[in-house]
Structure formats: C-alpha cells, structure tokens
Coordinates of C-alpha atoms in Angstrom, one line a residue:
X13 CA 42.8 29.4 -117.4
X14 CA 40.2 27.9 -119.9
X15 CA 41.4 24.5 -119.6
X16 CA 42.1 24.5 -115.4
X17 CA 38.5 25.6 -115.2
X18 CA 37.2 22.8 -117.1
X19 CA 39.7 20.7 -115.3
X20 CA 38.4 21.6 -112.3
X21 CA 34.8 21.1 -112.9
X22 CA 35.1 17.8 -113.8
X23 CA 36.2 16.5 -110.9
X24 CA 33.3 18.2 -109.3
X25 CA 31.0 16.1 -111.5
X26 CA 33.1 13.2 -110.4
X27 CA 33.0 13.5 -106.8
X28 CA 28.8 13.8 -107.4
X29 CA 28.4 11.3 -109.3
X30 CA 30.4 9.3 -106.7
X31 CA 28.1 10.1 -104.1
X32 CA 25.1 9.5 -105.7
X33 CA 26.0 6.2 -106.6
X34 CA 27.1 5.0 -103.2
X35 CA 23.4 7.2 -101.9
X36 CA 21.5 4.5 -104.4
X37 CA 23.8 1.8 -103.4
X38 CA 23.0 2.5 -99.5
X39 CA 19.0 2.9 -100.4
X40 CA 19.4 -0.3 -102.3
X41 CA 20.8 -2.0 -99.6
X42 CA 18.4 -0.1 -96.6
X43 CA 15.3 -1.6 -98.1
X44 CA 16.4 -5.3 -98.5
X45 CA 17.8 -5.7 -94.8
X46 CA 16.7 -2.8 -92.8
X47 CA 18.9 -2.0 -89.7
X48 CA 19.0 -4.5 -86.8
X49 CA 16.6 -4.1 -83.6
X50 CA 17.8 -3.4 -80.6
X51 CA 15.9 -5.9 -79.0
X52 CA 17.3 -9.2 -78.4
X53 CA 15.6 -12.0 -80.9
X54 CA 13.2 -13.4 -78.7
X55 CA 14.1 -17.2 -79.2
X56 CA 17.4 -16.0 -77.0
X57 CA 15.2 -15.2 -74.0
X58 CA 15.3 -17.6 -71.2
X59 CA 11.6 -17.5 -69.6
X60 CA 11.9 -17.9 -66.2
X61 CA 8.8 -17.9 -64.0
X62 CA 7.7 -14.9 -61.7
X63 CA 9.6 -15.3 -58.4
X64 CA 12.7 -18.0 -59.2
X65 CA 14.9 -15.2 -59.2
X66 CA 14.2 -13.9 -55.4
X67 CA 16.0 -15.3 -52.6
X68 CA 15.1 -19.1 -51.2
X69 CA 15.3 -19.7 -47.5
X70 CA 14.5 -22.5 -46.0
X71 CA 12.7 -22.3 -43.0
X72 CA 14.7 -24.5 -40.1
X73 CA 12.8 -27.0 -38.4
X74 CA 13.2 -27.9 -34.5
X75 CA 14.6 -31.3 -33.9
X76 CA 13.3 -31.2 -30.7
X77 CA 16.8 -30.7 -28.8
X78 CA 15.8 -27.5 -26.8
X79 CA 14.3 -29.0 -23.8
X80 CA 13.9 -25.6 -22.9
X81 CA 10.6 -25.8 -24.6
X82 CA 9.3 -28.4 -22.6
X83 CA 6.9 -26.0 -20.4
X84 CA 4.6 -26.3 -22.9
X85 CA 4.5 -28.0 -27.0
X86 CA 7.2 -28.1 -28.6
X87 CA 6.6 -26.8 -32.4
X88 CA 9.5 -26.8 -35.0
X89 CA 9.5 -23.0 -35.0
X90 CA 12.8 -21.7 -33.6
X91 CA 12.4 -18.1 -33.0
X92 CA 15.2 -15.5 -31.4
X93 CA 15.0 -11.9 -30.9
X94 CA 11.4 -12.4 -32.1
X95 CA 12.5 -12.9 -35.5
X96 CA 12.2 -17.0 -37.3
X97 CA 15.4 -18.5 -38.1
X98 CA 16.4 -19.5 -41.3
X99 CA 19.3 -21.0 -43.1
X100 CA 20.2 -21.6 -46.8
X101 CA 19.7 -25.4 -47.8
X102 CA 21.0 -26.8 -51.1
X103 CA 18.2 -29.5 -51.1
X104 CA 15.2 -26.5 -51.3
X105 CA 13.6 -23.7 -50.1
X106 CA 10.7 -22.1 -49.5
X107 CA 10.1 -18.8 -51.4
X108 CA 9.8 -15.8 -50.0
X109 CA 8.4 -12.3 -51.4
X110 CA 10.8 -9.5 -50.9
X111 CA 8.2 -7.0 -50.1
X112 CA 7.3 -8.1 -46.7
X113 CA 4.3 -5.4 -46.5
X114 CA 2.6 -6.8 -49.5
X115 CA -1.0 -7.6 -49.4
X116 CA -3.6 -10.6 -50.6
X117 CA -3.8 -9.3 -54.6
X118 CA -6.8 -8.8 -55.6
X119 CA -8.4 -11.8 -57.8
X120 CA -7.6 -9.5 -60.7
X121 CA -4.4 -9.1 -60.1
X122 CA -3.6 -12.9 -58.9
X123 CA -5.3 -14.3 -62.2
X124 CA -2.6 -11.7 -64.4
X125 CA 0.4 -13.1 -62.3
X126 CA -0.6 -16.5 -62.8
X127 CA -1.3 -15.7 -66.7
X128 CA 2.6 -14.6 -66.4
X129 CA 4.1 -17.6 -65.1
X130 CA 1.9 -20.0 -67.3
X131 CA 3.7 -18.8 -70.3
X132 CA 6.7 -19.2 -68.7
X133 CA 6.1 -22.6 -68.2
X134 CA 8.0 -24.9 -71.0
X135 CA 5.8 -27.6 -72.2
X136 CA 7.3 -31.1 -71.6
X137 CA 7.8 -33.6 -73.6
X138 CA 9.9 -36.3 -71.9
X139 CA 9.1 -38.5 -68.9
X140 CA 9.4 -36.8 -65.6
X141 CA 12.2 -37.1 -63.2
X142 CA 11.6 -39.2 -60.4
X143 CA 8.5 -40.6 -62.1
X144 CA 7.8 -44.4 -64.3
X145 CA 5.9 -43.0 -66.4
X146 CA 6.0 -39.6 -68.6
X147 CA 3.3 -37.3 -67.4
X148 CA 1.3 -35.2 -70.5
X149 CA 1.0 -31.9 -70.0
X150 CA -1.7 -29.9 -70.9
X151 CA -3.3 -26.5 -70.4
X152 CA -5.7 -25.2 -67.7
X153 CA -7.1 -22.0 -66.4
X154 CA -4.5 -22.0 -63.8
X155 CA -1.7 -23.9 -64.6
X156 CA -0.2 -26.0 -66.7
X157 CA -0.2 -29.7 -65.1
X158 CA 0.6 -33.1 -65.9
X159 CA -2.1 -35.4 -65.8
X160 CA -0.9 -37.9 -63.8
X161 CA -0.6 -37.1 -60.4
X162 CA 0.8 -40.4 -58.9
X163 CA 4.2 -38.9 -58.6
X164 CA 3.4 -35.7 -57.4
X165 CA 4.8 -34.1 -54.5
X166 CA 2.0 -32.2 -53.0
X167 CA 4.2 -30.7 -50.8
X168 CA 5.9 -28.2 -53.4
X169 CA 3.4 -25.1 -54.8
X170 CA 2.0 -22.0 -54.1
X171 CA -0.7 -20.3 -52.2
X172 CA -2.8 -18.6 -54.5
X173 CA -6.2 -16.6 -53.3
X174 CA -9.3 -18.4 -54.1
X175 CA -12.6 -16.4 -53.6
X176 CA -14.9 -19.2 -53.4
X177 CA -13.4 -20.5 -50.5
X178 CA -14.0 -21.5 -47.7
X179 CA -15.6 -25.6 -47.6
X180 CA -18.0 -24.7 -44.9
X181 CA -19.4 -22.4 -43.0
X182 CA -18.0 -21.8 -39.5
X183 CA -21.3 -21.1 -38.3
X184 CA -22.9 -23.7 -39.1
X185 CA -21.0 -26.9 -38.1
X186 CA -20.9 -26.6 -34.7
X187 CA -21.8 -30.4 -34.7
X188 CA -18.9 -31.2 -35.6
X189 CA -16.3 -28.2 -35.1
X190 CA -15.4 -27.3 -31.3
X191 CA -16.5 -23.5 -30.3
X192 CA -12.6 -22.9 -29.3
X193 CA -11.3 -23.4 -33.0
X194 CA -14.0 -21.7 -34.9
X195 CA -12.8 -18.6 -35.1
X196 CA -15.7 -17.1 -36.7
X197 CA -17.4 -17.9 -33.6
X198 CA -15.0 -15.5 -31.8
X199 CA -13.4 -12.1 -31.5
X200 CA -11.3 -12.2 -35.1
X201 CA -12.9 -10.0 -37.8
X202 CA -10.5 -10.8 -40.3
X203 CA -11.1 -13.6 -42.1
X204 CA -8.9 -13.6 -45.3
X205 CA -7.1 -16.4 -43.9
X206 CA -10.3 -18.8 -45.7
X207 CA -9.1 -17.6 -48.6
X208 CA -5.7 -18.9 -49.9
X209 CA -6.3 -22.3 -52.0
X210 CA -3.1 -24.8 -52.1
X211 CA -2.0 -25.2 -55.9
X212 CA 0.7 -28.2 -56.1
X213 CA 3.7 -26.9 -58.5
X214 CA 3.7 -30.0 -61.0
X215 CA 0.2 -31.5 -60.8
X216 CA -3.5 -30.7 -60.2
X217 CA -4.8 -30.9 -56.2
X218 CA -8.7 -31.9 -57.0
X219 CA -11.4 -30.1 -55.6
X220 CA -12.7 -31.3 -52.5
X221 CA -16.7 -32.8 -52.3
X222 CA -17.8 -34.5 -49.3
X223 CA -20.3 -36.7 -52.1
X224 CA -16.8 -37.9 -54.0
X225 CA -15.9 -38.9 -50.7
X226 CA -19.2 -41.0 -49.5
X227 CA -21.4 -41.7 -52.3
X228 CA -21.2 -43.7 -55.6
X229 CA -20.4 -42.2 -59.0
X230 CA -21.4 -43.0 -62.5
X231 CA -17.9 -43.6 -63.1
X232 CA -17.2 -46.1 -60.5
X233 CA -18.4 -48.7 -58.6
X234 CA -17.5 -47.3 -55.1
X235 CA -16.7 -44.1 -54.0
X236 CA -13.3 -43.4 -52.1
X237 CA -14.8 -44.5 -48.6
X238 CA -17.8 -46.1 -48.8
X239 CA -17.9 -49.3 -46.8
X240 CA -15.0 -48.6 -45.4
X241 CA -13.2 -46.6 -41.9
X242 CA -10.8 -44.0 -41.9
X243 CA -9.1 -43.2 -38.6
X244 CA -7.1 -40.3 -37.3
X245 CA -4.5 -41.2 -34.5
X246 CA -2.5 -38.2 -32.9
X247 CA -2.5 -35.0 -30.6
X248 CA -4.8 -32.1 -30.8
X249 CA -3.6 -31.0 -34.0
X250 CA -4.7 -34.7 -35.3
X251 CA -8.2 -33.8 -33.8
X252 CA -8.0 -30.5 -35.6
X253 CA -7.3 -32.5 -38.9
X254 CA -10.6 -35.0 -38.2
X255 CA -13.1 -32.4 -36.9
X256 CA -12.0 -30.3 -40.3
X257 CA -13.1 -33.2 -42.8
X258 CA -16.1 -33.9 -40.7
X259 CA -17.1 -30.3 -41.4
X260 CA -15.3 -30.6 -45.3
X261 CA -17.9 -33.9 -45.8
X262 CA -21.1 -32.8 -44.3
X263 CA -20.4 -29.4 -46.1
X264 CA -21.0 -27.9 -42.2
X265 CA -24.0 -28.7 -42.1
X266 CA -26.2 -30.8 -39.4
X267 CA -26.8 -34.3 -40.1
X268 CA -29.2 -36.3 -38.0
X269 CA -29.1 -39.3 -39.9
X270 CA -24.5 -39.5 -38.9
X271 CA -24.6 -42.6 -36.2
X272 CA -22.0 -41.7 -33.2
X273 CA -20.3 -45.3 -33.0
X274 CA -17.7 -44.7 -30.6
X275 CA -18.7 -47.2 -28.4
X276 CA -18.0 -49.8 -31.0
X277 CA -14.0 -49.1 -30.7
X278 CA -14.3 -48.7 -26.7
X279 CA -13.8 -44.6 -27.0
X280 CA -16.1 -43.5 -24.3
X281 CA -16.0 -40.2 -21.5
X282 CA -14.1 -41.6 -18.6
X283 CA -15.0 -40.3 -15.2
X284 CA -14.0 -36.9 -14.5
X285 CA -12.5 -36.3 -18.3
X286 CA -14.0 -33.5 -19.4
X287 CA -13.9 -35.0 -23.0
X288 CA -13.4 -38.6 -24.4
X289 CA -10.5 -40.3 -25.6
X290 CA -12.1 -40.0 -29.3
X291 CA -15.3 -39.9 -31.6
X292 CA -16.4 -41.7 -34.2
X293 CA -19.1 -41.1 -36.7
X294 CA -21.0 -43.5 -39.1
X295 CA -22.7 -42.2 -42.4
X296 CA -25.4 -45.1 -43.0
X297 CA -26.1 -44.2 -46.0
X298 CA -23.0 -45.6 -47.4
X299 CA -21.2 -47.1 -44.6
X300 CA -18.7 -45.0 -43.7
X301 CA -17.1 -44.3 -40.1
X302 CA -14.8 -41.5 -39.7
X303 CA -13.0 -41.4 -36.1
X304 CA -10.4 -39.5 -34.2
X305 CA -8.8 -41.6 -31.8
X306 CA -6.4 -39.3 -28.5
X307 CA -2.7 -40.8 -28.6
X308 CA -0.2 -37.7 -28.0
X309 CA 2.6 -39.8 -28.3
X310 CA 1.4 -42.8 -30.1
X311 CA 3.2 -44.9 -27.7
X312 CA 1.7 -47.3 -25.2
X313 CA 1.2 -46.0 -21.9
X314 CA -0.1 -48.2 -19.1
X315 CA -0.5 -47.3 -15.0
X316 CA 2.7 -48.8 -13.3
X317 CA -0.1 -49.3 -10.0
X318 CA -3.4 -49.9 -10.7
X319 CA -4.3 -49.3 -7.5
X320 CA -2.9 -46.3 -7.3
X321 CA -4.7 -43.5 -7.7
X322 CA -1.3 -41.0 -8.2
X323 CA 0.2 -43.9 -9.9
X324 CA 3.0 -42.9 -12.4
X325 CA 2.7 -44.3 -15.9
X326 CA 4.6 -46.7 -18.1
X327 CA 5.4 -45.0 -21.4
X328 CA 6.6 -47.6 -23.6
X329 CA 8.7 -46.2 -26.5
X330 CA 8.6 -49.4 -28.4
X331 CA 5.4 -50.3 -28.5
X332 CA 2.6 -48.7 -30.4
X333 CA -0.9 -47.7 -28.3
X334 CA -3.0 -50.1 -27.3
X335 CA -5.9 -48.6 -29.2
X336 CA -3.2 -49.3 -32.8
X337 CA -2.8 -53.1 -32.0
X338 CA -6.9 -53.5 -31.2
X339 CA -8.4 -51.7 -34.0
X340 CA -5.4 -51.8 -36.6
X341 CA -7.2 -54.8 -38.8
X342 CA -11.3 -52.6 -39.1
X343 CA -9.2 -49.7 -40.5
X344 CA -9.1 -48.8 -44.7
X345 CA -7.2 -45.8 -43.9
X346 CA -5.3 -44.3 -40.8
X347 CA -3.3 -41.3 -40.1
X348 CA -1.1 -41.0 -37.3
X349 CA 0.8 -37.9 -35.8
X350 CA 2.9 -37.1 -32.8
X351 CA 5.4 -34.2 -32.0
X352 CA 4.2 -31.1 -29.8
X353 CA 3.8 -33.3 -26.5
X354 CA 7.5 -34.5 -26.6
X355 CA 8.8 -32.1 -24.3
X356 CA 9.5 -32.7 -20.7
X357 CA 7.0 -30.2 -19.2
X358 CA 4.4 -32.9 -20.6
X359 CA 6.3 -35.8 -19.7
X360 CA 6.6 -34.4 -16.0
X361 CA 3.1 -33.7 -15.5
X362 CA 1.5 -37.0 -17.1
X363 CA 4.2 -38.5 -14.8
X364 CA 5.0 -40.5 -17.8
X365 CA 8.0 -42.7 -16.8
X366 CA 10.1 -44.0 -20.5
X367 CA 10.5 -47.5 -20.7
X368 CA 12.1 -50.1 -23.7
X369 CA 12.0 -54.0 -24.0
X370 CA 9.1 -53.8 -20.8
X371 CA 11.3 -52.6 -18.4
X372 CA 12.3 -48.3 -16.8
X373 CA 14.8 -46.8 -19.0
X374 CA 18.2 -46.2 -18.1
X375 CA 20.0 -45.1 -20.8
X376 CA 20.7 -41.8 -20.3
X377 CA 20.8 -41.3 -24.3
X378 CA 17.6 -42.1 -24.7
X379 CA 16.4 -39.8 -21.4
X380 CA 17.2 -37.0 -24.4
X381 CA 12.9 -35.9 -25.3
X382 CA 14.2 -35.7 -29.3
X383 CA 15.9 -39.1 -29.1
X384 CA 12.9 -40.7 -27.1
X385 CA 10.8 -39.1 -29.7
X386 CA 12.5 -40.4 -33.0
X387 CA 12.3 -43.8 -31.2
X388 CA 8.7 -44.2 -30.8
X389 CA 8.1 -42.5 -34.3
X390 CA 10.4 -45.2 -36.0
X391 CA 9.0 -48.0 -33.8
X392 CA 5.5 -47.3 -35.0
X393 CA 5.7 -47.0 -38.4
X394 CA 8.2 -50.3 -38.6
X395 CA 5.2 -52.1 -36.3
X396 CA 2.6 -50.5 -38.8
X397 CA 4.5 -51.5 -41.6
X398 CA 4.8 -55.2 -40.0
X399 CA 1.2 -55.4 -40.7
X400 CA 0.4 -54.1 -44.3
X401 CA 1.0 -57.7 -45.4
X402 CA -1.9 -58.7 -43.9
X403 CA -3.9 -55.6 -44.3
X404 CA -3.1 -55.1 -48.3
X405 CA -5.9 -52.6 -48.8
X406 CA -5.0 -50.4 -45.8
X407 CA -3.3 -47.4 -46.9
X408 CA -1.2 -45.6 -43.6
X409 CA -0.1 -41.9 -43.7
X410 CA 2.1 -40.2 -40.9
X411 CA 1.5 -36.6 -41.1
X412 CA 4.7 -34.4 -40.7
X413 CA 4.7 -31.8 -37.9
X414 CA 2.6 -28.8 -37.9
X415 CA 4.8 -25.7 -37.2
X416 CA 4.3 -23.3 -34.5
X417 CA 4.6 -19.1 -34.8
X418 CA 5.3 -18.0 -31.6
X419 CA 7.0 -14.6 -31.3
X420 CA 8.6 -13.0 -29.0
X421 CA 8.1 -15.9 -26.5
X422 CA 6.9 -19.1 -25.4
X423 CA 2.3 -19.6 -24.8
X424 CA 3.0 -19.0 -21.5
X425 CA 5.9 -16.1 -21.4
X426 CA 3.8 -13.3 -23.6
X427 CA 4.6 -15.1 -27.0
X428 CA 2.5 -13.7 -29.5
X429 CA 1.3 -14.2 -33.4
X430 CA -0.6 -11.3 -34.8
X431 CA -0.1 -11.1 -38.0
X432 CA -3.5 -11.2 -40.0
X433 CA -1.8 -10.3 -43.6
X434 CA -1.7 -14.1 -45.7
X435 CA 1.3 -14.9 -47.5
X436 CA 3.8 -12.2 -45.4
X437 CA 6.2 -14.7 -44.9
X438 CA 6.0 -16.2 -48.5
X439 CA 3.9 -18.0 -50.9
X440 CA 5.8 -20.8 -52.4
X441 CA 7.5 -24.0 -51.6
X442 CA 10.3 -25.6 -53.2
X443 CA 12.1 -28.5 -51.4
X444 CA 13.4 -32.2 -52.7
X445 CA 12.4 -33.3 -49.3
X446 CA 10.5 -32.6 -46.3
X447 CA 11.8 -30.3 -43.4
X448 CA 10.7 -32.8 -41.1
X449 CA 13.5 -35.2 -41.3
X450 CA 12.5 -37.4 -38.6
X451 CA 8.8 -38.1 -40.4
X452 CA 10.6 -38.5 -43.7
X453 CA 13.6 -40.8 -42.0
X454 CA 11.3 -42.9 -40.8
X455 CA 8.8 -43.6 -43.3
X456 CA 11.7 -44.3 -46.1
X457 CA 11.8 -47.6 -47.8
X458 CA 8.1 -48.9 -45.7
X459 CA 4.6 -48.7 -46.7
X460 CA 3.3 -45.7 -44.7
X461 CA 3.0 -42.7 -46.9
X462 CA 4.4 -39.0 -45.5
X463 CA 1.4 -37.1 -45.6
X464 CA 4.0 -33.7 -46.0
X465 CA 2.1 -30.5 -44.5
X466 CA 5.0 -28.9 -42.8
X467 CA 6.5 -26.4 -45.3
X468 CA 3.8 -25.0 -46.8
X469 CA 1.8 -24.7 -43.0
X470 CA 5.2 -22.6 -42.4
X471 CA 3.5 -19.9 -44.4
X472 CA 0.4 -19.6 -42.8
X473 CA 1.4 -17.5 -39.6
X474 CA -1.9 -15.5 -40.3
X475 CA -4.3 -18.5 -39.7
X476 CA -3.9 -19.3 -36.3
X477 CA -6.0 -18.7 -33.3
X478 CA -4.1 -16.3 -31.8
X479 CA -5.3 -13.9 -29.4
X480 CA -8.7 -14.5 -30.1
X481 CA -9.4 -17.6 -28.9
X482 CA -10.2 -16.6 -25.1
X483 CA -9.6 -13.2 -22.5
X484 CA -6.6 -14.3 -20.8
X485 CA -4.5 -12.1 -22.9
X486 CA -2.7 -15.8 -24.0
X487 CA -2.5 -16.6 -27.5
X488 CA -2.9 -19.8 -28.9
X489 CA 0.2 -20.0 -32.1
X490 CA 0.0 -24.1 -32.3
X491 CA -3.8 -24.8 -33.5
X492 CA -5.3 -23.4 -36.6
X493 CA -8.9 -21.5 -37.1
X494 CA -11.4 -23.8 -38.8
X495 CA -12.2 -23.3 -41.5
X496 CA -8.3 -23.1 -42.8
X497 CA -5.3 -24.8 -43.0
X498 CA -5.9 -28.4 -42.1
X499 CA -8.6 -28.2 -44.3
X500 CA -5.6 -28.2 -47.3
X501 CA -4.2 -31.5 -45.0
X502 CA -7.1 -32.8 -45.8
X503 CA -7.4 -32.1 -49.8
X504 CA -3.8 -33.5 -50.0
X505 CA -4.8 -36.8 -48.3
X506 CA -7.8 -37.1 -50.2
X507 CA -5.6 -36.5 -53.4
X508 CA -3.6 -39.6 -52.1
X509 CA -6.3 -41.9 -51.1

C-alpha cells in the first residue's frame, strides 16, 4: 500500500511539473511574438479614392438624328418618360452619387472628403500616360496635381463647392450681362448654383483674374491678351460664353473707359433687328478687343434674291461664314460653336435652303439635319485649319455642345427643369474622350483645339434659367444663369490660352 501510494504521487508531481514547464514555455513564447492582429497589415490595403467603387454611367449624347426635335434646339439630352437616358461605355463615364437626395456638403464636410481622397492618391513617379514629358507631383490644399498642365484633359474632375465664388456680381454688370440671363435679376432665390468650382482630376485649373488676362506682370513681358483680339463665333450659347468673360474681366463692374469697336468688324443693328449681329469691346489700356460675333450655324448663308424681300436663303454647308473668311487674319484667338439650331424647325423658318459646291442640294443623304450638321462642322475646322499656316500665332478652339435638361417634354410642350439641388445627378467625370463625337471627330489630327465642356455641363441641371426667366409658365433648360457654368468654359480656355 506504502509503496502504490508513493507510486502514485509521483506521477502527480510529474504531470505538474509538466505543466508548468510548458505554462513558462507558452509565457516565454507570448512575450516575444504576441498574438497576431486581426487587422489586415496595412501595406495589403489597396487605397482607392472615395467614389471609384459606385456605378459609372455615361450620359448619352444626341447625334442629332431625332428630327422630331426640330420645333425648337436640339440639345444632346435625350430624355423618355421624363427620366435621361444613359448607357454603360467602356471608354468612360461620368460618376454618379448613389444617394440621389443628397445635398451641397457643407465646406466642412467637402474639405474632410477631399482630405480622404488626397491620401488615397499614390504619388507618381514615372512619366504620365499620354504625355512627353513626366509631370512632378506635388501637394496642395486640395489635391494633389502635376505641375505641368500641358497634357491635361480639363474635361475629367469633379465639382467641388467653393464659397468664395461667384467672379462677379450679377447685380452689377448689367453692362455687359443681358437682364434675361442674370438670374439674380429675376425670380430664383436659390443661388447655390454660383457655388460649385470645377477641379480638373490630374492637374491644377488656375484661378481666374481679369488683370492676368489684360495687364502686364512682373513675370512677363505681355499678359495673355494684351495687343491682341479674341473672338467668339457661335449661337446664343456662344454669346452666353462672351458676355460671361466680359463680366469675369471687368470683375462686373462698369467701365467707361471699354471702347465699343463693333463697327470696325462691320457688326452693326440692322433695320428692324432688335439686336445686332455681334459686339465688340476694346480695353485701351492694353489693347485688347473682345467680340462675339452671331453665326448659328457657322456656315455661309447668302439671300438666293436680293430683291426679294421673302427671299429664301442660300445655306452653304461648305463654306465657312462670311464674317470667318473677312476677319480670320485680326484674330489671336477664336472660338467657334454650332449645334442647337440644326434642327428643321429652324431650318424651315429661316427658310434656309442646303446647298454644296455653290449649287441646291439634292442628295437626299445629306437632307438628314445630323449629316448636314457634321458636314459644315468638319468643313470649318478643315478651312480653319487651311489657314493656321499663315496665322502661326492664332490659337482656334471649337467648343463641344452644351447639353440640354428638358424633362418631361420639349420648351414648347410643358418641358420642365426644376431641380435647384447641385451635384444630384453626379459630381465627377471620367471619360478618355469627349461625348461629343462629332466636335472631337472633327478636330482630330488639325490645329483647332476641342474646348470639351460637355460632360461636366451634364451635371449642372440645377444652373439653368428655368422657370424663372419670364411669366409664360415656359422654361428656358438650354441657356445657363450668369454668373455660372460658362463661367467654368471660360477658366478652361483661359487655362489653354
């Protein structure tokens, strides 16, 4: 009994001691590599940018087939059901929020997003694709951005809200700004539309100053413009465009010493117009001469019978307006645009008659508004590109299309575009190339710069003049209030000047 006791108790001590070795051996072991995280190591995370992961449509851009348009301008805003088309595109997108009811974040809130999607942003090393030359990038308060901006596509970004905008005051340039688009001058109490700021995805947009754009600087000889005329050729929405950097350079304020000099290029009121064909303005004090030039279709157009008075009117595809070919060679910079009058309810009542090589169309193909169209627009730009050789210094942009945001029907069939909440439909833009096709086709391999506004205008349903703009119960979804969106048209073309 004695010795199974003592048999028994050592094994006891055994089966201790056991354990207490493999307790130190665990402690041992516990305090040179404690137990593993359960948080992934954080050089395995892949940082992606706020937003990349939400769905990408692309918003579809008329091509001007639907002649069913043609009672008034056609826009390349397809709408059904009161809803916008869209289709998926491999070649980009525009990005849309998935919470349709958000609002304008505060500037709080804006500045902590951006904070976000700044660290997601890899610092780059190698050259750019696309680009000659490697672009640096360093850090700013917004963004980080590459430095050099020559191969930039302004057309990609993001609308961010900017509190110290607007340019100018829509009060005070009514010297320049017409009452109809100055939507502070009418019914509209909403004005966060003035707002949103354009920021590029890959470079920096500078800030606009009307003295960068006149006067001399220390650090050059000349300023952008000085000496020198920049013209705006187009529709309405081209006026838009020229009566915004009027305000943009005078900083909406009235100048008395700004020379009307329309005269000079022969744009003057004809009889019974209610407006003229154009303006131009001259700033003395450095010689610059700013002027807006009326060409709907850019085409030239010439009575078939003089003597006529309800003559109909030659409208020449192939040739470029008469005003182009007079005043092409006093010109530093022009800007041309055409789109929203190609439609045969415009056609009809100019009693505009198509002609090619001088003589009354008759090819039916052609008779199509969206094949007439692409015809002149390619005809111009190869004319205009005929004469950079002997203009080197002129520098020619054709300004893609501006959309439309008519709901629910046409201007004249209780089409409507209320929304007053920016950035509803989306904030960002994404795309290899432009929507436009037709403005990028043609432009492709000559000397005439896109100036690409379409896409990101897309987004701006809110900035129209809507309802507000008269008491007919019409609303106006083609032009924009002023200040707003082609005030951004213009920051891009000044970045490219």
């Amino acid at each position: 009994m004695k010795g199974g006791f003592y048999g028994l108790r050592a094994k006891e001590l055994s089966l201790v001691t056991i354990l207490l070795m493999c307790t130190t051996v665990f402690v041992l072991t516990w305090k040179r590599t404690p137990l593993l995280t359960p948080f992934p190591p954080q050089g395995g995370l892949q940082l992606t940018p706020v937003g990349l992961g939400k769905e990408k449509v692309a918003i579809a851009v008329e091509d001007f087939k639907n002649e069913k348009l043609g009672k008034e301008e056609i826009g390349n805003q397809v709408t059904e059901n009161g809803k916008a088309k869209t289709e998926i595109e491999k070649t980009g997108n525009v990005k849309t929020e998935t919470n349709d009811s958000e609002v304008v974040r505060t500037e709080l809130e804006e500045k902590g997003k951006e904070e976000n999607e700044r660290r997601a942003i890899p610092t780059l090393t190698s050259p750019v694709q696309g680009s000659s030359k490697s672009s640096k990038i360093v850090s700013g308060n917004d963004l980080s951005l590459p430095i050099n901006n020559k191969a930039c596509n302004y057309g990609n970004g993001k609308w961010v809200v900017d509190h110290n905008r607007s340019l100018y005051s829509g009060f005070g340039c009514k010297q320049w700004l017409s009452g109809m688009w100055a939507c502070r001058m009418t019914q509209r109490t909403d004005f966060a539309y003035e707002k949103l700021r354009w920021q590029p995805k890959d470079c920096q947009l500078e800030e606009f100053e009307g003295s960068k754009f006149l006067k001399r600087s220390a650090s050059t000889s000349n300023s952008t413009m000085e000496n020198k005329t920049l013209a705006f050729v187009g529709d309405s929405l081209g006026r838009q465009q020229f009566q915004s950097l009027m305000c943009m350079v005078t900083g909406g304020h009235e100048r008395d010493d700004v020379i009307d000099v329309g005269e000079e290029y022969g744009i003057a009121r004809a009889y019974g117009n209610a407006r003229p064909s154009g303006w131009a303005y001259r700033f003395p004090s450095t010689n610059t001469t700013i002027l807006y030039y009326w060409s709907a279709s850019l085409c030239y157009i010439e009575p078939i019978d003089k003597l006529n008075p309800n003559t109909e009117y030659a409208m020449h595809l192939d040739r470029p307006a008469a005003f182009l070919v007079q005043n092409i060679h006093r010109f530093d910079a022009l800007i041309l645009n055409t789109g929203h009058h190609w439609n045969r309810g415009k056609i009809n009542a100019n009693r505009w008659v198509m002609h090619v090589r001088g003589a009354r169309n008759t090819d039916k193909n052609i008779q199509m508004i969206w094949k007439a169209r692409n015809l002149t627009v390619h005809s111009v730009i190869k004319w205009v590109n005929s004469q950079l050789p002997k203009y080197p210094n002129l520098k020619v942009f054709y300004r893609s299309i501006s959309p439309r945001h008519f709901v629910g029907g046409e201007w004249n069939t209780g089409g409507s575009c209320d929304n007053t909440t920016p950035m509803s439909i989306g904030k960002e833009v994404e795309r290899d190339e432009s929507s436009d096709s037709v403005a990028a086709a043609a432009v492709k391999g000559t000397g005439v710069k896109l100036l690409d506004i379409t896409d990101l205008s897309q987004l701006r349903d809110e900035a129209h003049i809507s309802r507000f703009h008269s008491s007919t119960g019409s609303s106006d979804c083609l032009h924009w209030c002023l200040p707003g969106l082609p005030d951004t048209w213009n920051e891009i073309l000044f970045a490219q000047l």
